[in-house]
Coordinates of C-alpha atoms and ligand atoms in Angstrom, one line a residue:
M232 CA -17.5 24.2 7.0
S233 CA -18.2 21.2 9.2
T234 CA -15.7 18.4 9.3
T235 CA -15.9 15.6 6.8
Y236 CA -14.3 12.4 7.5
N237 CA -13.4 10.6 4.3
F238 CA -13.1 6.8 4.6
C239 CA -12.3 6.2 0.9
A240 CA -10.1 3.2 0.3
G241 CA -8.1 5.1 -2.4
P242 CA -7.4 7.6 -3.5
A243 CA -7.6 8.2 0.3
M244 CA -7.7 11.3 2.4
L245 CA -4.4 13.1 3.0
P246 CA -3.3 14.7 6.2
Q247 CA -5.1 18.0 6.5
A248 CA -1.9 19.8 7.6
V249 CA -0.3 18.7 4.4
M250 CA -3.2 19.9 2.2
K251 CA -3.2 23.3 3.9
K252 CA 0.5 23.7 3.4
A253 CA 0.1 22.7 -0.3
Q254 CA -2.7 25.1 -0.7
G255 CA -0.7 27.9 0.8
E256 CA 2.3 27.4 -1.5
L257 CA 0.4 26.3 -4.6
L258 CA 1.1 29.5 -6.6
D259 CA 4.5 30.3 -5.2
W260 CA 6.6 27.4 -4.1
N261 CA 9.9 27.9 -2.4
G262 CA 10.0 31.6 -3.3
L263 CA 10.2 30.8 -7.1
G264 CA 7.0 32.6 -8.0
T265 CA 5.6 29.5 -9.7
S266 CA 4.1 26.3 -8.4
V267 CA 6.2 23.2 -7.9
M268 CA 4.4 21.5 -10.8
E269 CA 5.6 24.2 -13.2
I270 CA 9.3 23.8 -12.7
S271 CA 11.9 21.5 -14.2
H272 CA 12.3 18.2 -12.5
R273 CA 16.0 18.7 -13.0
S274 CA 16.1 22.1 -11.3
K275 CA 18.2 22.3 -8.1
E276 CA 15.2 23.2 -6.1
F277 CA 13.3 20.0 -7.2
I278 CA 16.4 17.8 -6.8
A279 CA 16.7 19.2 -3.2
L280 CA 13.0 18.2 -2.7
T281 CA 13.6 14.6 -4.0
D282 CA 16.8 14.2 -1.9
Q283 CA 14.9 15.2 1.2
A284 CA 12.0 12.9 0.4
E285 CA 14.4 10.0 0.1
T286 CA 16.2 10.9 3.3
D287 CA 13.0 11.1 5.2
L288 CA 11.6 7.9 3.8
R289 CA 14.8 6.1 4.6
E290 CA 14.6 7.4 8.2
L291 CA 10.9 6.6 8.6
M292 CA 11.2 3.0 7.5
S293 CA 14.9 2.5 8.6
I294 CA 15.8 1.4 5.1
P295 CA 19.3 -0.2 5.0
E296 CA 21.9 1.3 2.7
N297 CA 21.9 -1.6 0.3
Y298 CA 18.4 -0.8 -0.8
H299 CA 17.5 1.7 -3.5
V300 CA 14.5 3.9 -3.1
L301 CA 12.6 4.6 -6.4
F302 CA 9.8 6.9 -7.2
M303 CA 8.0 5.4 -10.2
H304 CA 5.0 5.8 -12.5
G305 CA 2.0 3.5 -12.7
G306 CA 0.7 3.0 -9.2
G307 CA 0.4 -0.4 -7.6
R308 CA -0.6 -2.3 -10.7
G309 CA 2.3 -0.9 -12.7
Q310 CA 4.5 -2.9 -10.3
F311 CA 2.6 -6.1 -11.0
S312 CA 4.2 -6.2 -14.4
A313 CA 7.5 -4.4 -13.5
V314 CA 8.3 -7.1 -10.9
V315 CA 7.8 -9.9 -13.5
N316 CA 9.7 -8.1 -16.3
N317 CA 12.6 -7.1 -14.1
F318 CA 13.2 -10.4 -12.3
L319 CA 11.9 -13.4 -14.2
G320 CA 13.9 -13.5 -17.4
E321 CA 12.9 -16.3 -19.8
N322 CA 12.9 -19.3 -17.5
G323 CA 12.9 -17.9 -14.0
K324 CA 10.1 -19.1 -11.7
A325 CA 8.1 -17.2 -9.0
L326 CA 5.8 -18.2 -6.3
Y327 CA 2.6 -16.1 -5.6
L328 CA 0.7 -16.3 -2.4
V329 CA -3.0 -15.5 -2.8
S330 CA -4.9 -14.0 0.1
G331 CA -7.5 -11.9 -1.5
S332 CA -8.3 -9.7 -4.5
W333 CA -5.1 -7.7 -5.0
S334 CA -2.8 -10.7 -4.7
R335 CA -5.0 -12.5 -7.2
S336 CA -4.7 -9.6 -9.6
A337 CA -0.9 -9.7 -9.2
V338 CA -0.9 -13.4 -10.2
D339 CA -3.2 -12.8 -13.2
E340 CA -0.8 -10.2 -14.5
A341 CA 2.2 -12.4 -13.9
I342 CA 0.6 -15.3 -15.8
K343 CA -0.3 -13.0 -18.7
L344 CA 3.4 -12.0 -19.1
T345 CA 5.1 -15.4 -18.7
S346 CA 4.9 -18.9 -19.9
D347 CA 2.7 -21.3 -17.9
A348 CA 5.5 -23.0 -16.1
Q349 CA 6.9 -19.8 -14.6
I350 CA 4.3 -19.0 -12.0
D351 CA 3.2 -21.1 -9.1
T352 CA 0.5 -20.0 -6.8
L353 CA -0.6 -21.0 -3.3
D354 CA -4.0 -20.1 -2.0
L355 CA -3.7 -19.1 1.7
L356 CA -7.4 -18.4 2.4
V357 CA -9.3 -20.7 4.6
N358 CA -13.0 -20.2 5.4
D359 CA -14.4 -21.5 8.6
N360 CA -18.1 -21.0 9.1
G361 CA -18.1 -17.8 7.1
I362 CA -15.0 -16.4 8.8
S363 CA -11.9 -16.0 6.6
A364 CA -8.4 -16.5 7.8
V365 CA -5.0 -16.8 6.2
S366 CA -3.0 -19.9 6.8
I367 CA 0.7 -19.9 5.7
P368 CA 2.1 -23.3 5.0
E369 CA 5.7 -24.3 5.7
L370 CA 7.7 -22.9 2.8
A371 CA 11.3 -23.4 3.8
G372 CA 11.3 -27.1 2.6
K373 CA 10.1 -26.4 -1.0
A374 CA 12.6 -27.6 -3.5
T375 CA 12.0 -25.1 -6.3
D376 CA 14.4 -22.3 -6.8
Y377 CA 12.1 -19.3 -7.1
R378 CA 13.5 -16.0 -8.1
Y379 CA 11.0 -14.4 -5.6
L380 CA 7.9 -15.0 -3.6
H381 CA 5.2 -12.4 -4.0
Y382 CA 2.5 -11.6 -1.5
C383 CA 0.2 -8.8 -0.4
P384 CA 0.4 -8.1 3.4
N385 CA -2.8 -6.0 3.4
E386 CA -5.7 -6.9 1.2
T387 CA -7.5 -3.6 0.8
V388 CA -10.7 -5.0 -0.7
D389 CA -11.1 -7.9 1.7
G390 CA -9.9 -6.3 4.9
I391 CA -7.4 -9.0 5.5
E392 CA -3.9 -8.3 6.8
I393 CA -1.0 -10.8 7.2
V394 CA 1.1 -9.7 10.2
E395 CA 3.2 -12.8 10.6
E396 CA 6.5 -12.9 9.0
I397 CA 6.9 -15.1 5.9
N398 CA 9.8 -17.5 6.3
C399 CA 11.2 -18.7 3.0
P400 CA 14.5 -19.1 1.2
W401 CA 13.7 -16.8 -1.6
P402 CA 13.6 -13.0 -1.8
I403 CA 10.2 -11.7 -0.7
V404 CA 8.4 -9.1 -2.9
A405 CA 5.6 -7.4 -1.0
D406 CA 2.7 -5.2 -2.3
M407 CA 2.4 -2.8 0.6
S408 CA 0.2 -0.3 -1.3
S409 CA -2.4 -0.1 1.5
N410 CA -0.3 -0.6 4.7
I411 CA 3.1 0.9 4.0
M412 CA 4.2 2.9 7.1
S413 CA 1.1 1.9 9.0
R414 CA 3.2 -0.3 11.3
E415 CA 6.9 -0.9 11.8
I416 CA 8.5 -3.5 9.6
D417 CA 12.0 -4.8 9.1
V418 CA 12.9 -3.8 5.5
S419 CA 15.9 -6.1 5.5
K420 CA 13.5 -9.1 5.4
F421 CA 12.4 -8.1 1.9
G422 CA 13.9 -8.2 -1.6
L423 CA 11.5 -5.6 -2.8
I424 CA 8.6 -3.6 -1.4
Y425 CA 6.3 -1.5 -3.5
A426 CA 3.3 0.7 -2.9
G427 CA 1.0 2.7 -5.0
A428 CA 0.9 6.1 -3.3
Q429 CA -2.8 6.9 -3.0
K430 CA -3.5 5.0 0.3
N431 CA -0.9 6.0 2.8
I432 CA 1.5 8.3 0.9
G433 CA 0.1 10.8 -1.5
P434 CA -1.8 11.2 -4.8
S435 CA -2.4 8.4 -7.2
G436 CA -0.1 7.6 -10.1
L437 CA 3.1 7.5 -8.1
S438 CA 4.5 4.3 -6.7
I439 CA 7.3 3.8 -4.3
V440 CA 9.7 0.9 -4.8
I441 CA 12.3 -0.1 -2.2
V442 CA 14.6 -2.7 -3.8
R443 CA 17.7 -4.5 -2.5
D444 CA 20.6 -3.9 -4.8
D445 CA 21.4 -7.6 -5.4
M446 CA 17.9 -8.1 -6.9
L447 CA 19.0 -6.0 -9.8
K448 CA 21.4 -8.7 -11.0
M449 CA 18.5 -11.0 -12.0
P450 CA 18.0 -11.5 -15.7
S451 CA 15.1 -9.4 -17.0
L452 CA 12.7 -9.6 -19.9
P453 CA 12.6 -6.9 -22.6
Q454 CA 10.4 -4.2 -21.1
S455 CA 9.5 -0.6 -21.3
S456 CA 12.3 1.7 -20.2
I457 CA 10.2 3.7 -17.7
M458 CA 9.4 0.5 -15.7
D459 CA 13.0 -0.8 -15.7
Y460 CA 14.4 -0.7 -12.1
R461 CA 18.0 -0.6 -13.3
L462 CA 17.3 2.5 -15.5
A463 CA 15.4 4.1 -12.6
V464 CA 18.3 3.6 -10.3
K465 CA 20.8 4.9 -12.9
H466 CA 18.7 8.0 -13.5
G467 CA 17.6 8.8 -10.0
S468 CA 14.0 7.9 -10.9
M469 CA 14.1 10.5 -13.6
Y470 CA 14.6 8.5 -16.8
N471 CA 11.5 10.4 -18.0
T472 CA 9.6 13.2 -16.4
P473 CA 8.4 11.9 -13.0
P474 CA 5.0 12.8 -11.6
T475 CA 6.4 15.8 -9.8
F476 CA 3.4 17.1 -8.0
A477 CA 2.7 13.7 -6.5
W478 CA 6.3 13.4 -5.5
Y479 CA 6.1 16.8 -3.8
L480 CA 3.0 15.9 -1.9
A481 CA 4.6 12.5 -0.9
A482 CA 7.6 14.5 0.4
E483 CA 5.2 16.7 2.5
V484 CA 3.5 13.6 3.9
F485 CA 6.9 12.2 4.9
K486 CA 7.7 15.5 6.8
W487 CA 4.3 15.3 8.4
L488 CA 4.9 11.7 9.5
K489 CA 8.2 12.7 11.0
V490 CA 6.8 15.6 13.1
S491 CA 3.9 13.3 14.1
G492 CA 6.2 10.8 15.7
G493 CA 7.1 8.6 12.8
V494 CA 5.8 5.1 12.0
A495 CA 5.9 3.9 15.7
A496 CA 3.5 6.6 16.6
M497 CA 1.3 5.9 13.6
A498 CA 1.2 2.2 14.5
K499 CA 0.1 3.0 18.0
T500 CA -2.8 5.2 16.9
N501 CA -3.7 2.8 14.1
A502 CA -4.0 -0.1 16.5
K503 CA -6.3 2.1 18.7
K504 CA -8.4 3.2 15.8
A505 CA -8.9 -0.3 14.6
E506 CA -9.6 -1.7 18.1
L507 CA -12.3 0.9 18.6
L508 CA -14.1 -0.1 15.5
Y509 CA -13.7 -3.9 15.7
D510 CA -14.7 -3.9 19.4
F511 CA -17.8 -2.0 18.6
I512 CA -18.7 -4.3 15.7
D513 CA -18.1 -7.4 17.7
G514 CA -20.2 -6.1 20.6
S515 CA -23.1 -5.3 18.3
D516 CA -25.7 -7.7 16.7
F517 CA -26.5 -5.2 14.1
Y518 CA -23.1 -5.2 12.4
N519 CA -20.6 -8.0 11.7
N520 CA -17.1 -8.5 10.4
T521 CA -16.2 -11.8 8.6
V522 CA -12.4 -11.9 9.1
S523 CA -10.7 -13.9 11.9
A524 CA -9.2 -11.8 14.6
Q525 CA -5.6 -12.4 13.7
N526 CA -6.1 -11.3 10.1
R527 CA -8.1 -8.2 10.6
S528 CA -6.7 -5.3 8.7
L529 CA -5.8 -2.2 10.7
M530 CA -6.2 -0.1 7.6
N531 CA -9.4 -1.4 5.9
V532 CA -12.2 -2.4 8.2
I533 CA -15.0 -4.2 6.4
F534 CA -18.3 -4.7 8.0
Y535 CA -21.8 -5.8 7.1
L536 CA -25.2 -4.8 8.3
E537 CA -27.1 -7.8 9.5
N538 CA -30.0 -6.6 7.5
E539 CA -28.6 -5.5 4.2
D540 CA -31.9 -3.8 3.3
N541 CA -30.6 -0.9 5.4
N542 CA -27.4 -0.4 3.4
A543 CA -28.7 2.5 1.4
D544 CA -30.1 4.3 4.4
F545 CA -26.9 3.7 6.3
L546 CA -24.7 5.3 3.5
A547 CA -27.1 8.2 3.0
E548 CA -27.3 9.0 6.7
A549 CA -23.6 8.6 7.3
S550 CA -22.9 11.0 4.4
R551 CA -25.2 13.6 5.9
A552 CA -23.3 13.2 9.2
G553 CA -20.1 14.0 7.4
L554 CA -18.9 10.4 7.2
V555 CA -18.3 9.6 3.5
A556 CA -17.1 6.9 1.2
L557 CA -18.1 4.0 3.5
K558 CA -19.5 1.7 0.7
G559 CA -17.6 -1.6 0.4
H560 CA -15.9 -2.7 -2.7
R561 CA -18.4 -3.8 -5.4
S562 CA -16.9 -7.3 -5.4
V563 CA -17.6 -8.0 -1.6
G564 CA -20.5 -5.6 -0.9
G565 CA -21.2 -4.3 2.6
M566 CA -19.3 -1.4 4.1
R567 CA -15.6 -0.6 4.4
A568 CA -14.0 2.1 6.6
S569 CA -10.5 2.7 5.4
I570 CA -8.6 4.3 8.3
Y571 CA -5.1 5.0 7.0
N572 CA -2.5 7.1 8.8
A573 CA -4.2 10.4 7.8
M574 CA -7.5 9.4 9.5
P575 CA -7.5 11.0 12.9
I576 CA -8.9 9.0 15.8
E577 CA -11.7 11.5 16.1
G578 CA -13.0 10.3 12.7
V579 CA -13.2 6.7 14.0
E580 CA -14.9 7.9 17.2
K581 CA -17.4 9.8 15.2
L582 CA -18.1 6.8 13.0
V583 CA -18.7 4.5 16.0
E584 CA -21.0 7.0 17.5
F585 CA -22.9 7.2 14.3
M586 CA -23.1 3.4 13.9
K587 CA -24.5 3.2 17.5
G588 CA -27.2 5.7 16.8
F589 CA -28.0 4.1 13.4
A590 CA -28.4 0.7 15.0
D591 CA -30.6 2.1 17.8
K592 CA -32.9 3.7 15.3
Y593 CA -33.1 0.7 12.9
Q594 CA -32.9 -2.2 15.3
A595 CA -36.0 -4.4 14.8
Ligands
PLP1986 C1 -4.9 0.1 -4.5 C2 -4.0 -1.1 -4.6 C3 -3.4 -1.5 -5.8 C4 -3.6 -0.9 -7.1 O1 -3.1 0.4 -7.2 P1 -3.3 1.2 -8.5 O2 -2.5 2.4 -8.2 O3 -4.7 1.5 -8.7 O4 -2.7 0.4 -9.6 C5 -2.6 -2.6 -5.7 N1 -2.4 -3.3 -4.6 C6 -3.0 -3.0 -3.4 C7 -2.8 -3.8 -2.2 C8 -3.9 -1.9 -3.4 O5 -4.5 -1.5 -2.3

C-alpha cells in the first residue's frame, strides 16, 4: 500500500503508530479477551486507563491542580451550549469575540439560549486589500462585568490563528478544538478550555474540557445532566456511559505525544511544517493565501489557485498522488491543508512537491 497523506480538517488523521497499536489490540485489550469497547466503563481496567489519560494530559499541558479535566460528549459544538448553560444563569453577561466561522457559530448558539441582553459580541476581523487579520481592541477598560469572554484561537475554516494573549479582567473561555496541544500555552490564563477531539486528539464525539474550579461556582441555567460540569466533576466524567472507545484512543494519542517529545516538540515540527507550506505559497504566483502573516494558522493552511478553473484537476491529481482531502470548506472555497500534530513533515514535503509540479504543468 502506498502512503496516503490525509489533510482532512476533521475528523482528521490520527498518528499511524496509535492506529497500528489499536488494530493490534482490537480483539483482546489488556489481556481481557475482549475489546476495550466491550467492557464496563466502571471496570478497574477502564478506570486505570482514564486515570492514566488524565495524568498524561495534565503533564502534556502542565495543567495546574486547581483545574478539572473532563471527558465529555458532544464534540466542540456541545460545548457551545454547555458553556452558556453552566455559567450564565438568568442575568449573567458574556462577551464573545468573533474572528471567523467557528466563533460566529458559538455566538449564534449563545444568543439562541439566552435573552438578548446577555451576549455582547466584538468583531475582530479586519480586511485590508483582501488580506484578513485579527485586531484585538483594548479590553481591560470595559466596565461591564462579564462572566466570561469566549474566543476561538484557531479558526479551522478560515485558517486564522490568534497567537497573542488576550488581556481582560474576565475568565477566558477558549475553543481550542483545532489547536489544542499544537503549541505550548499557559493554562492558568484560562477559565475554561474545550476541544472537540477529532482534530488533534482522537475520534469525534468526545470533547475535552479543562475548567478552573472556581468557575463552577457561577450560577447555571437548567440544563441536561450530561452537559453539567458539576455533575461531570462529581462523577469523574461518568455520569452516563462515556464514549469509551474514543477515550481509549485519546489516551493512546496522549502516550504517543509523550514519547514524541510532548507539546514542545510538536510545536517545533508544526512551525516547520507550516513555514514550508506558506513559504512555498508566498513564493509562487500560481497559489495564494489571504491571511496576514501574524494570523496564519499553523494547523489549517488555506490556499487558492490563481485560476480557480484548475481546482477540480488539482484535487483529482493530488488524490492520485496520495494527497487527499485538500478541498477547502464549502463556505470559503479554495483549498485547505490541515496539518495537525499527526501529520508528519514528509506529508507536507510531498504536498509542496506536488504543488510545484502541478503549477509547472498548468502555468499559462
Ligand atoms: C471542528 C470544530 C468545532 C465543532 O466540532 P464538532 O465536534 O463538530 O461539534 C468547533 N470549534 C472548532 C474550532 C472546530 O474546529
